[in-house]
XYZ file of C-alpha atoms in Angstrom:
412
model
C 0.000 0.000 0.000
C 1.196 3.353 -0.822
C 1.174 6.363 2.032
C 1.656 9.592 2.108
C 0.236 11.459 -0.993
C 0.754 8.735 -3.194
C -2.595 6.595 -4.740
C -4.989 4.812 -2.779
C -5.009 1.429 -2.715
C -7.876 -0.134 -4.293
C -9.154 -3.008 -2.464
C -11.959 -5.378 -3.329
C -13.943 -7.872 -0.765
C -15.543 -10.468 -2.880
C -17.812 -13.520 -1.787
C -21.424 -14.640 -1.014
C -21.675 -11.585 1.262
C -25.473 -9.994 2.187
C -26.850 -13.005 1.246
C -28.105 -14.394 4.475
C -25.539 -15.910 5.573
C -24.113 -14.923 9.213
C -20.930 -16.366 9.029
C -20.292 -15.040 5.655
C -20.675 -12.007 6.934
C -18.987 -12.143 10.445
C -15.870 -12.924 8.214
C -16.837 -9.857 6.620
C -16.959 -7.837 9.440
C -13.487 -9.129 10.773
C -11.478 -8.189 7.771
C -13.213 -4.523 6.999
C -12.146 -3.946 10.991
C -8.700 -5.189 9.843
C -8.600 -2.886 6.922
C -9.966 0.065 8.381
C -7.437 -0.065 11.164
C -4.766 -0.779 9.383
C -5.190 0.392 6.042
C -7.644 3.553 6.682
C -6.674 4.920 3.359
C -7.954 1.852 1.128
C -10.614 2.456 -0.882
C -12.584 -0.862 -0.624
C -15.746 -1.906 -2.233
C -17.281 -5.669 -2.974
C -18.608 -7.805 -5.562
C -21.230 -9.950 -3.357
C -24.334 -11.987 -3.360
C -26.522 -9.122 -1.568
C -24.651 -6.038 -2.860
C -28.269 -3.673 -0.834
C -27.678 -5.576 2.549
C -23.433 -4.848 2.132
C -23.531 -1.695 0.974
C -26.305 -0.383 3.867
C -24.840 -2.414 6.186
C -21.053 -1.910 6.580
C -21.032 1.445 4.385
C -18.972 0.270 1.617
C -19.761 0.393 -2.813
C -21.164 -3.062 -3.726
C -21.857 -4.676 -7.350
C -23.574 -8.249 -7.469
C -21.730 -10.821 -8.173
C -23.637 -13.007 -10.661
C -25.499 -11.231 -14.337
C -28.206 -13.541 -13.710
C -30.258 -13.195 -10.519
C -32.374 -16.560 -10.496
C -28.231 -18.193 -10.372
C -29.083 -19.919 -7.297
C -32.334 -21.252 -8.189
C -32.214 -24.617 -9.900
C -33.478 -24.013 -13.693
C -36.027 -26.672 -15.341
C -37.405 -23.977 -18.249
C -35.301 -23.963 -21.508
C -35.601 -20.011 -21.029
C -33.834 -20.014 -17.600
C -31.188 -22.682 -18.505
C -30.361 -20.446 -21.508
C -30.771 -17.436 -19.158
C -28.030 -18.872 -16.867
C -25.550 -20.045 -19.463
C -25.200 -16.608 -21.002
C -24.788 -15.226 -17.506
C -21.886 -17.466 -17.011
C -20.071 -15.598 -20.174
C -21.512 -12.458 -19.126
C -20.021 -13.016 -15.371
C -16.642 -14.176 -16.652
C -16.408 -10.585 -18.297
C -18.182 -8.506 -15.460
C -15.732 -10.541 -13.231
C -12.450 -9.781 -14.997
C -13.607 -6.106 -15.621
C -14.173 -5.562 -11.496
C -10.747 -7.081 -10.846
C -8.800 -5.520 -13.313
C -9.739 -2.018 -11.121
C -8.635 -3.212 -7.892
C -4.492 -3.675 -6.155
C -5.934 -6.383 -3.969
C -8.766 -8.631 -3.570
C -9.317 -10.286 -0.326
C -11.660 -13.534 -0.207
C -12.890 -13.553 3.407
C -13.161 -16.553 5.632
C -15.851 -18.665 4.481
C -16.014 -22.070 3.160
C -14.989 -21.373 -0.458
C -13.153 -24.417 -0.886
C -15.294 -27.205 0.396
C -18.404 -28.491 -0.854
C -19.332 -30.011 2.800
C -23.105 -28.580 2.081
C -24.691 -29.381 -1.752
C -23.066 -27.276 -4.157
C -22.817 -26.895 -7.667
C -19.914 -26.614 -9.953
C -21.364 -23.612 -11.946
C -22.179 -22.158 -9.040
C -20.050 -20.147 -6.888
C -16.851 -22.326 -7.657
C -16.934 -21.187 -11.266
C -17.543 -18.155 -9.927
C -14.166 -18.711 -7.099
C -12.433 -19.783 -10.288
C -13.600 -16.810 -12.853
C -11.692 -14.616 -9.579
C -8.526 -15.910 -8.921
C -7.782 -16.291 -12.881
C -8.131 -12.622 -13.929
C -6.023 -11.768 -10.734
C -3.568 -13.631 -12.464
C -4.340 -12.159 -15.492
C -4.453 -8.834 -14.690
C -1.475 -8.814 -11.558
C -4.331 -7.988 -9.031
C -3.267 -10.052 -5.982
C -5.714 -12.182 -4.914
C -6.014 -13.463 -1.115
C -7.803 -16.277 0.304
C -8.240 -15.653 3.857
C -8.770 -17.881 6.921
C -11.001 -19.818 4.170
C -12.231 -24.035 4.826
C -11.435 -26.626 2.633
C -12.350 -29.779 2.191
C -12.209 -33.157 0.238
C -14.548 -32.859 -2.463
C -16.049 -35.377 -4.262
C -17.798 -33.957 -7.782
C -14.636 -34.138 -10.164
C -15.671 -30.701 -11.754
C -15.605 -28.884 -8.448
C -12.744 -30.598 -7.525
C -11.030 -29.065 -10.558
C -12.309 -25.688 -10.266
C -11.535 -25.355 -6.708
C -7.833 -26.668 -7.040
C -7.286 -23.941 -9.640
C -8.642 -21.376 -7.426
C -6.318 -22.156 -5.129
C -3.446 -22.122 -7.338
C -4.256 -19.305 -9.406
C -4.681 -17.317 -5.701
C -1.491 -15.363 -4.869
C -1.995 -15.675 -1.061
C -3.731 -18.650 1.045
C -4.314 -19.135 4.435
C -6.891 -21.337 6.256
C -9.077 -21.646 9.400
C -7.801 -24.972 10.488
C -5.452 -27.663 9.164
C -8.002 -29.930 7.978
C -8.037 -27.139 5.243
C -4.411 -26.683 4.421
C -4.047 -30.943 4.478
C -7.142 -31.307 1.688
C -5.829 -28.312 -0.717
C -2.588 -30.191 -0.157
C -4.175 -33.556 -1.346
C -5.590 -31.934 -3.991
C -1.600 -31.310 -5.595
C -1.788 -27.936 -4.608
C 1.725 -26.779 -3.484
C 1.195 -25.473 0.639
C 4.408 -25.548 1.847
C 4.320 -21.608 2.904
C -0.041 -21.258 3.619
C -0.270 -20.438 7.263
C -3.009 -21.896 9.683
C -5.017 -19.586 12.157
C -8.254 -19.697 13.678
C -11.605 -18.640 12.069
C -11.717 -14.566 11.350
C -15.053 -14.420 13.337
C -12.443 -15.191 16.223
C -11.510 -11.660 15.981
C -14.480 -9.973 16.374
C -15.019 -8.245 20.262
C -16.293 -11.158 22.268
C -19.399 -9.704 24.896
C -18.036 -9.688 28.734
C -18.126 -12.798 29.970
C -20.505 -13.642 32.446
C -21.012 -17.232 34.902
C -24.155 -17.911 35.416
C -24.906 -17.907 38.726
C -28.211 -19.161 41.099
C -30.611 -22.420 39.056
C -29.953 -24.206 35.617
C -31.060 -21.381 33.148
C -31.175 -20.922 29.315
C -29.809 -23.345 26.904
C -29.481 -21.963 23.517
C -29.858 -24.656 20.891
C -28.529 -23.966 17.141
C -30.370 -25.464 14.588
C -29.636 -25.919 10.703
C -31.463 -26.695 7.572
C -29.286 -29.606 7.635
C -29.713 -31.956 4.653
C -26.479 -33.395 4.069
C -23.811 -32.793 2.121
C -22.853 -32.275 -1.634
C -22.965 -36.335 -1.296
C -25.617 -36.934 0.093
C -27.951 -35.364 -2.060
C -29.722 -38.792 -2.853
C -30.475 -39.550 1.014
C -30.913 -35.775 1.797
C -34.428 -35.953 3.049
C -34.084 -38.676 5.100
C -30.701 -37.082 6.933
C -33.055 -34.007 7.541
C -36.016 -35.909 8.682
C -33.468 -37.550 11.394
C -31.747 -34.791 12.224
C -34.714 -32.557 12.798
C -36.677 -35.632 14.859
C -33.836 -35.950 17.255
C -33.081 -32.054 18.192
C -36.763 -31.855 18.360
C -36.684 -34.781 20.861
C -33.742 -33.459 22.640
C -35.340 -29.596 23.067
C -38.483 -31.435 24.476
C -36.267 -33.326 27.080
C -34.702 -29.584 27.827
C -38.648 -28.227 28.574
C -39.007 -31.551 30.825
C -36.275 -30.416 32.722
C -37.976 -26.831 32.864
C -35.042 -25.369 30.929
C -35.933 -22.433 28.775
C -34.535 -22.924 25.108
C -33.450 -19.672 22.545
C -33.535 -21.623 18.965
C -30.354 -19.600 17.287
C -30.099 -19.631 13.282
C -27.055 -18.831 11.290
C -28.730 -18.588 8.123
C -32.402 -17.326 6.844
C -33.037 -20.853 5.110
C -32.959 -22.196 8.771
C -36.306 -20.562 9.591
C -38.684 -23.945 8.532
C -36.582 -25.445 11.075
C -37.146 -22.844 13.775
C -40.492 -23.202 12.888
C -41.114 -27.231 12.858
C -39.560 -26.906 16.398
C -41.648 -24.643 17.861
C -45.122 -26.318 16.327
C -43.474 -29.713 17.300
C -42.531 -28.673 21.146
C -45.579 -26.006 21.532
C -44.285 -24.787 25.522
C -43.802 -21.232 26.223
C -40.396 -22.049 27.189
C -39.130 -21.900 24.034
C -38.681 -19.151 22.058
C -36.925 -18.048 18.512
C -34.183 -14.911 18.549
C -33.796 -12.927 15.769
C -29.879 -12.386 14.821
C -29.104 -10.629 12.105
C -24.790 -10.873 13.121
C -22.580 -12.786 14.590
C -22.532 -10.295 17.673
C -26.043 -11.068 18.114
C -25.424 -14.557 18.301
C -22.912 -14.136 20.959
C -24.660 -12.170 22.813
C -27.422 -14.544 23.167
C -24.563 -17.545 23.799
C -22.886 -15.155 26.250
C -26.607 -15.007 28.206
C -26.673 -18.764 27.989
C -25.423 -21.195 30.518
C -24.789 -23.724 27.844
C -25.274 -23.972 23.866
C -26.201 -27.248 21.624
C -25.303 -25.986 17.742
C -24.834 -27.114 14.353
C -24.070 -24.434 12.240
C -20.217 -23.917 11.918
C -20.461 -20.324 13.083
C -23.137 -20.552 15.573
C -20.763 -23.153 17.316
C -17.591 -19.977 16.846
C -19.768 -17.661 18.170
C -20.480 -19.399 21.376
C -16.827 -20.556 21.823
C -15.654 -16.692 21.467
C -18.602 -16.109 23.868
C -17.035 -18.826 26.532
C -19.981 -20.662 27.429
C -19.504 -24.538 27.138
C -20.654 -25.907 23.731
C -21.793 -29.167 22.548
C -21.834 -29.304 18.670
C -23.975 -31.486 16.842
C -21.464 -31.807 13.918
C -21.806 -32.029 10.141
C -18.567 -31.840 9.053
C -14.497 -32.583 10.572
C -14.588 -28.557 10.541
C -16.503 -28.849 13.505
C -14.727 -31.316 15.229
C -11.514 -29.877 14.636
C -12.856 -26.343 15.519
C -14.308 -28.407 19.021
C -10.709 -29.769 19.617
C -9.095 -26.262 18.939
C -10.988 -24.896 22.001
C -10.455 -27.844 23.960
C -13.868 -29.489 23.543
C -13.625 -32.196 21.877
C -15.891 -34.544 23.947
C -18.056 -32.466 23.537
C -19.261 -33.209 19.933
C -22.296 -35.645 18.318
C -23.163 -36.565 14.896
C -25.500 -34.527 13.122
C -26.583 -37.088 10.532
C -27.433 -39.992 13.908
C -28.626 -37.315 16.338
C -29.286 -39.919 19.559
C -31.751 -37.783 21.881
C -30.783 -39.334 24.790
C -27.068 -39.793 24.016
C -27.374 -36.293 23.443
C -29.201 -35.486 26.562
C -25.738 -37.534 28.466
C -23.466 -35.496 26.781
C -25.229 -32.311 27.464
C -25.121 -32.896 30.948
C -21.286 -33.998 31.315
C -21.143 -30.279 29.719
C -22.826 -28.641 32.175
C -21.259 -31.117 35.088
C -18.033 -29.442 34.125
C -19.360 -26.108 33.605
C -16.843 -23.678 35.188
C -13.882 -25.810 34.068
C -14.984 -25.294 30.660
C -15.171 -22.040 30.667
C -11.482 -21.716 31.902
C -9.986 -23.610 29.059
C -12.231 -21.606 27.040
C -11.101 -17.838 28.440
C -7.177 -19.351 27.676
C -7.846 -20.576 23.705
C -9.841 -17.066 23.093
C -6.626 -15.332 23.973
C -4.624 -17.728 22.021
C -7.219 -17.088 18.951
C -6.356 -13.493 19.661
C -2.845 -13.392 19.568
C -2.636 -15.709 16.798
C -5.194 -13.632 14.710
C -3.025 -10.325 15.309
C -0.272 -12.424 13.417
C -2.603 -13.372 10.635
C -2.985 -9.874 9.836
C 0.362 -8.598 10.129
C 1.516 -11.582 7.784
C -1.620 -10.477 5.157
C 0.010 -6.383 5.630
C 3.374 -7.910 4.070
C 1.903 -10.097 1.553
C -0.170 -7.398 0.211
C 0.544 -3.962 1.002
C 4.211 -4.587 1.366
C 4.943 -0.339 0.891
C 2.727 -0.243 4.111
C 4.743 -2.564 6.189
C 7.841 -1.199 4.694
C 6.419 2.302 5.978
C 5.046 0.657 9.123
C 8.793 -1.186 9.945
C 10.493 2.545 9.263
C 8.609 4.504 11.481
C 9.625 1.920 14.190
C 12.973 2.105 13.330
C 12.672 5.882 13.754
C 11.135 5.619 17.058
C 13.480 6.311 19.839
């Protein structure tokens, strides 16, 4: 980055950002707070899924990222198939075009380079794919950062992602599950860095132990369906998966435990609601976050949190109150074992009420230990996040850190 009077660094954000998606957008969150404390004179603006909910939200220029609007809709009329293909030509030039005017494009957290949830290759990998190749082209660096990975399956994602990856001048992940499937992928990771999840810088809400009878249990819940896999079994893994957290929230309101149903993502809400019909007590009720610092505030008021979504299960981590994850994915478990809980996790695709129900109370049995352990790997997410960004300044603004390491040499 250039300082002084010299030109501002154009930076663009880029991913399925305003689109719903709380995570996404937490990831969001911790790189603009990155940028606009350490790079104050960027000019930054995105190319997102919900360019209206980006741009209102966090005050930056947005442009959508896909020509056609309906790309996320499956297409069955010969109109919208033909509709889609020529927005796939129209996006690869739209694409290159919004790159070509940037220094810098910054891919924030997120799971870009999984498929652990049903995706399609013409999706958003094409679209990953269309990105990192006109950085290339055009010598716009292009960072992937504190993103997941995973083993994929579909031989067309599988191609597009690995060439995403390549073509990207700077990757780092959110855990080495990540780094290990890139790496089996022939991708060459000898110098990507591991750190924890960019939500994990975000300001956590003060912590606070609950104190007096058993109180709220907040309970994360997830339109959960499978993965990209899966997709022939996908109604039956949702069937069981709802049936048993339905059965294990009923068990909770037994108890006379009050239950907050959190979301991480608006397609969640059937789920919210099948609960809620299915249960039918006063004792549980539905919050309405709209960030990731409204989901930990509600895990922070919590004396213990059941979750499936990957974030929803960060979120109450950062928050320190002891977490049980009903998993979907090795992210989760390795995310668990990061923060010292890995005991603590069951299988979303066999959720076992009453194994559940055991596990949830060998949680809440060692409560205040918990949050301990917790409290020590926050700080250690800290600290290990300020290095993430200082490594990111080099890579990409390196006149900035050259400026940054002068000034300190000037210091007396």
């Amino acid at each position: 980055m250039t300082s002084g009077h010299g030109p501002r660094t154009r930076v663009g954000v880029f991913g399925l950002l305003g689109s719903g998606n709380l995570g996404n957008d937490g990831s969001l969150e911790a790189v603009l707070g990155y940028l606009r404390a350490g790079h104050p004179e960027a000019d930054v603006d995105a190319l997102c899924g919900g360019p209206e909910v980006v741009a209102a939200r966090y005050g930056i220029p947005a442009t959508r990222l896909h020509w056609y609007r309906g790309e996320y809709r499956t297409a069955s009329r010969a109109r919208a198939i033909a509709a889609k293909g020529l927005g796939k030509l129209v996006d690869a030039v739209r694409t290159a075009a919004w790159v070509r005017r940037h220094d810098v494009v910054i891919v924030p957290g997120m799971g870009v380079l999984e498929a652990t949830l049903p995706l399609r290759p013409w999706g958003f990998p094409y679209a990953l794919f269309l990105l990192c190749a006109s950085g290339r082209l055009f010598g716009t660096r292009v960072a992937l950062v504190g993103v997941g990975a995973a083993a994929i399956g579909s031989r067309p994602t599988r191609t597009l992602v690995r060439w995403s990856a390549r073509l990207a001048s700077y990757r780092s992940y959110r855990d080495d599950l990540s780094r290990d499937a890139i790496r089996a992928m022939g991708v060459d990771t000898a110098r990507d860095e591991v750190h924890p999840d960019l939500a994990f810088a975000l300001p956590a809400p003060p912590a606070s132990a609950p104190s007096g009878p058993p109180g709220r249990v907040c309970v994360g819940v997830m339109a959960f369906h499978g993965g990209d896999d899966d997709r022939a079994r996908a109604e039956e893994i949702h069937r069981r998966y709802l049936d048993g957290t339905i059965r294990f929230v009923r068990a909770l309101v037994e108890d006379g435990r009050p239950v907050r149903l959190l979301t991480g993502d608006g397609v969640d809400a059937p789920v919210v609601a099948a609960i809620l019909d299915a249960v039918d007590s006063p004792l549980v009720t539905a919050a309405e976050a709209s960030s990731l610092a409204d989901l930990m505030e509600e895990a922070a008021a919590a004396d213990s949190v059941v979750a499936t979504r990957y974030h929803n299960l960060v979120c109450a981590l950062r928050a320190g109150t002891p977490t049980l994850a009903l998993s979907y994915a090795a992210k989760s478990d390795a995310l668990m074992a990061r923060m010292g809980l890995e005991e603590y996790c069951h299988p979303a695709r066999e959720v076992d009420a009453g194994r559940l129900l055991e596990q949830f109370r060998a949680l809440e049995k060692h409560a205040a230990q918990l949050r301990r352990i917790l409290a020590e790997r926050n700080l250690a997410a800290t600290r290990l996040l300020e290095r993430q960004f200082t490594t990111l300044t080099a890579v990409l603004f390196p006149a900035a850190d050259h400026d940054h390491a002068h000034a300190r040499q000037e210091t007396p």
